[in-house]
Tab-separated table of C-alpha atoms in Angstrom:
chain	number	residue	atom	x	y	z
A	3	MET	CA	2.785	-28.225	-11.200
A	4	ASP	CA	6.402	-27.790	-12.173
A	5	GLU	CA	9.294	-27.254	-9.765
A	6	THR	CA	9.455	-23.455	-10.359
A	7	THR	CA	5.750	-23.086	-9.577
A	8	ARG	CA	6.158	-25.089	-6.408
A	9	ALA	CA	9.197	-22.977	-5.313
A	10	ALA	CA	7.282	-19.774	-6.109
A	11	GLN	CA	4.334	-21.069	-4.017
A	12	ARG	CA	6.605	-21.995	-1.076
A	13	VAL	CA	8.118	-18.408	-1.152
A	14	ALA	CA	4.709	-16.865	-1.261
A	15	ASP	CA	3.490	-19.143	1.667
A	16	THR	CA	6.585	-18.220	3.691
A	17	GLY	CA	5.959	-14.546	2.960
A	18	HIS	CA	2.381	-14.831	4.168
A	19	ARG	CA	3.393	-16.701	7.381
A	20	VAL	CA	6.021	-14.041	8.158
A	21	ALA	CA	3.669	-11.103	7.466
A	22	ASP	CA	0.969	-12.631	9.638
A	23	HIS	CA	3.425	-13.325	12.386
A	24	LEU	CA	4.772	-9.753	12.439
A	25	VAL	CA	1.223	-8.379	12.518
A	26	ARG	CA	0.577	-10.486	15.661
A	27	THR	CA	3.862	-9.629	17.467
A	28	GLY	CA	4.370	-6.069	16.381
A	29	PRO	CA	7.665	-4.554	15.186
A	30	VAL	CA	10.878	-6.218	16.034
A	31	LEU	CA	13.169	-3.872	17.863
A	32	GLY	CA	16.522	-4.132	19.534
A	33	ARG	CA	17.694	-2.290	22.518
A	34	ALA	CA	21.001	-1.726	24.282
A	35	SER	CA	22.319	0.565	26.938
A	36	SER	CA	25.682	1.615	28.185
A	37	PRO	CA	26.695	-0.088	31.522
A	38	ASP	CA	25.693	3.068	33.350
A	39	ARG	CA	22.515	3.474	31.333
A	40	ALA	CA	23.608	6.933	30.281
A	41	VAL	CA	23.134	6.033	26.633
A	42	THR	CA	20.301	3.817	25.352
A	43	VAL	CA	19.557	3.045	21.748
A	44	VAL	CA	16.452	1.347	20.197
A	45	THR	CA	16.567	0.177	16.623
A	46	ALA	CA	14.888	-2.058	14.152
A	47	PRO	CA	17.000	-4.684	12.296
A	48	ALA	CA	19.232	-3.186	9.609
A	49	ALA	CA	17.856	0.299	10.243
A	50	PRO	CA	19.104	3.533	11.665
A	51	PRO	CA	18.276	4.140	15.392
A	52	HIS	CA	14.616	4.526	16.143
A	53	GLU	CA	15.387	6.191	19.467
A	54	ILE	CA	18.537	7.462	21.229
A	55	ARG	CA	18.280	8.371	24.870
A	56	ILE	CA	21.162	10.378	26.533
A	57	SER	CA	21.122	11.088	30.173
A	58	PRO	CA	22.490	14.450	31.489
A	59	ALA	CA	25.525	12.623	32.860
A	60	ALA	CA	26.440	11.319	29.430
A	61	LEU	CA	26.825	14.984	28.226
A	62	ARG	CA	29.879	15.181	30.441
A	63	LEU	CA	31.764	12.761	28.203
A	64	GLY	CA	32.374	15.451	25.572
A	65	PRO	CA	31.327	15.216	21.962
A	66	ASP	CA	33.879	12.727	20.660
A	67	ALA	CA	33.525	10.245	23.627
A	68	LEU	CA	29.719	10.650	23.470
A	69	GLY	CA	29.573	10.050	19.829
A	70	ALA	CA	31.801	6.924	20.153
A	71	GLU	CA	29.600	5.623	22.977
A	72	ILE	CA	26.383	6.162	20.873
A	73	VAL	CA	27.962	4.243	18.026
A	74	ARG	CA	29.059	1.416	20.344
A	75	VAL	CA	25.673	1.139	21.965
A	76	ALA	CA	23.892	1.357	18.545
A	77	GLY	CA	25.952	-1.514	17.297
A	78	ARG	CA	24.913	-3.692	20.267
A	79	ALA	CA	21.199	-2.591	19.699
A	80	SER	CA	21.482	-3.563	16.054
A	81	ARG	CA	22.884	-7.002	16.963
A	82	ASP	CA	20.100	-7.339	19.476
A	83	ALA	CA	17.500	-6.432	16.859
A	84	ALA	CA	18.991	-9.039	14.496
A	85	ALA	CA	18.935	-11.759	17.139
A	86	ARG	CA	15.265	-10.933	18.023
A	87	LEU	CA	14.289	-10.975	14.307
A	88	HIS	CA	15.976	-14.315	13.820
A	89	ALA	CA	14.225	-15.747	16.993
A	90	SER	CA	10.906	-14.347	15.932
A	91	LEU	CA	11.041	-15.554	12.324
A	92	ALA	CA	12.610	-18.884	13.069
A	93	ARG	CA	9.257	-19.859	14.586
A	94	VAL	CA	7.373	-19.500	11.305
A	95	VAL	CA	9.978	-20.398	8.527
A	96	ASP	CA	11.590	-23.705	7.668
A	97	PRO	CA	15.224	-24.434	8.887
A	98	ALA	CA	16.743	-23.493	5.540
A	99	THR	CA	15.146	-20.133	5.574
A	100	ALA	CA	16.335	-19.582	9.185
A	101	ARG	CA	19.820	-20.441	8.129
A	102	ALA	CA	19.486	-17.980	5.185
A	103	LEU	CA	18.552	-15.242	7.691
A	104	ALA	CA	21.903	-15.701	9.297
A	105	GLU	CA	23.682	-15.624	5.945
A	106	ILE	CA	22.151	-12.240	5.061
A	107	GLY	CA	23.110	-10.654	8.388
A	108	PHE	CA	20.474	-11.624	10.912
A	109	PRO	CA	22.235	-14.332	12.895
A	110	PRO	CA	20.809	-16.162	15.899
A	111	GLY	CA	22.034	-14.983	19.223
A	112	ALA	CA	20.964	-14.123	22.667
A	113	PRO	CA	19.005	-10.813	22.744
A	114	GLU	CA	20.241	-8.188	25.195
A	115	ASP	CA	18.598	-8.369	28.581
A	116	ASP	CA	17.305	-4.860	28.572
A	117	ASP	CA	13.633	-4.905	29.528
A	118	PHE	CA	11.032	-4.426	26.772
A	119	GLY	CA	8.122	-4.699	29.162
A	120	GLY	CA	7.995	-8.441	28.908
A	121	HIS	CA	7.496	-8.532	25.079
A	122	PRO	CA	9.928	-11.140	23.734
A	123	PHE	CA	10.531	-9.477	20.298
A	124	GLY	CA	10.896	-5.928	21.556
A	125	GLY	CA	7.877	-4.451	19.940
A	126	SER	CA	4.698	-3.435	21.560
A	127	ARG	CA	1.663	-5.647	21.280
């Protein structure tokens, strides 16, 4: 078996491990809320928001301030999703692949401490 074939096999094996892992854990989602919990955003890594919740109190901010708050909270939710994805996949990939995750925009980090019902990767089981 030549080096190219071995590399292709390693990539395929990693893909299978990742796919199996995500089937077991469910989707990886990030979540963040404003300090007063008036705005909450849930998103998958590198994706548009999956869910945006706005309390009646948040509507008093006015459209510009509310829009800015949604964007700020969505950014935190996106970083949370990236950290959760990195933590989840780091369990099933080699260290070089985990470093590559950080290089392509999914750095390790501490997930937000918003509650996901006890599921460590944010998805449902």
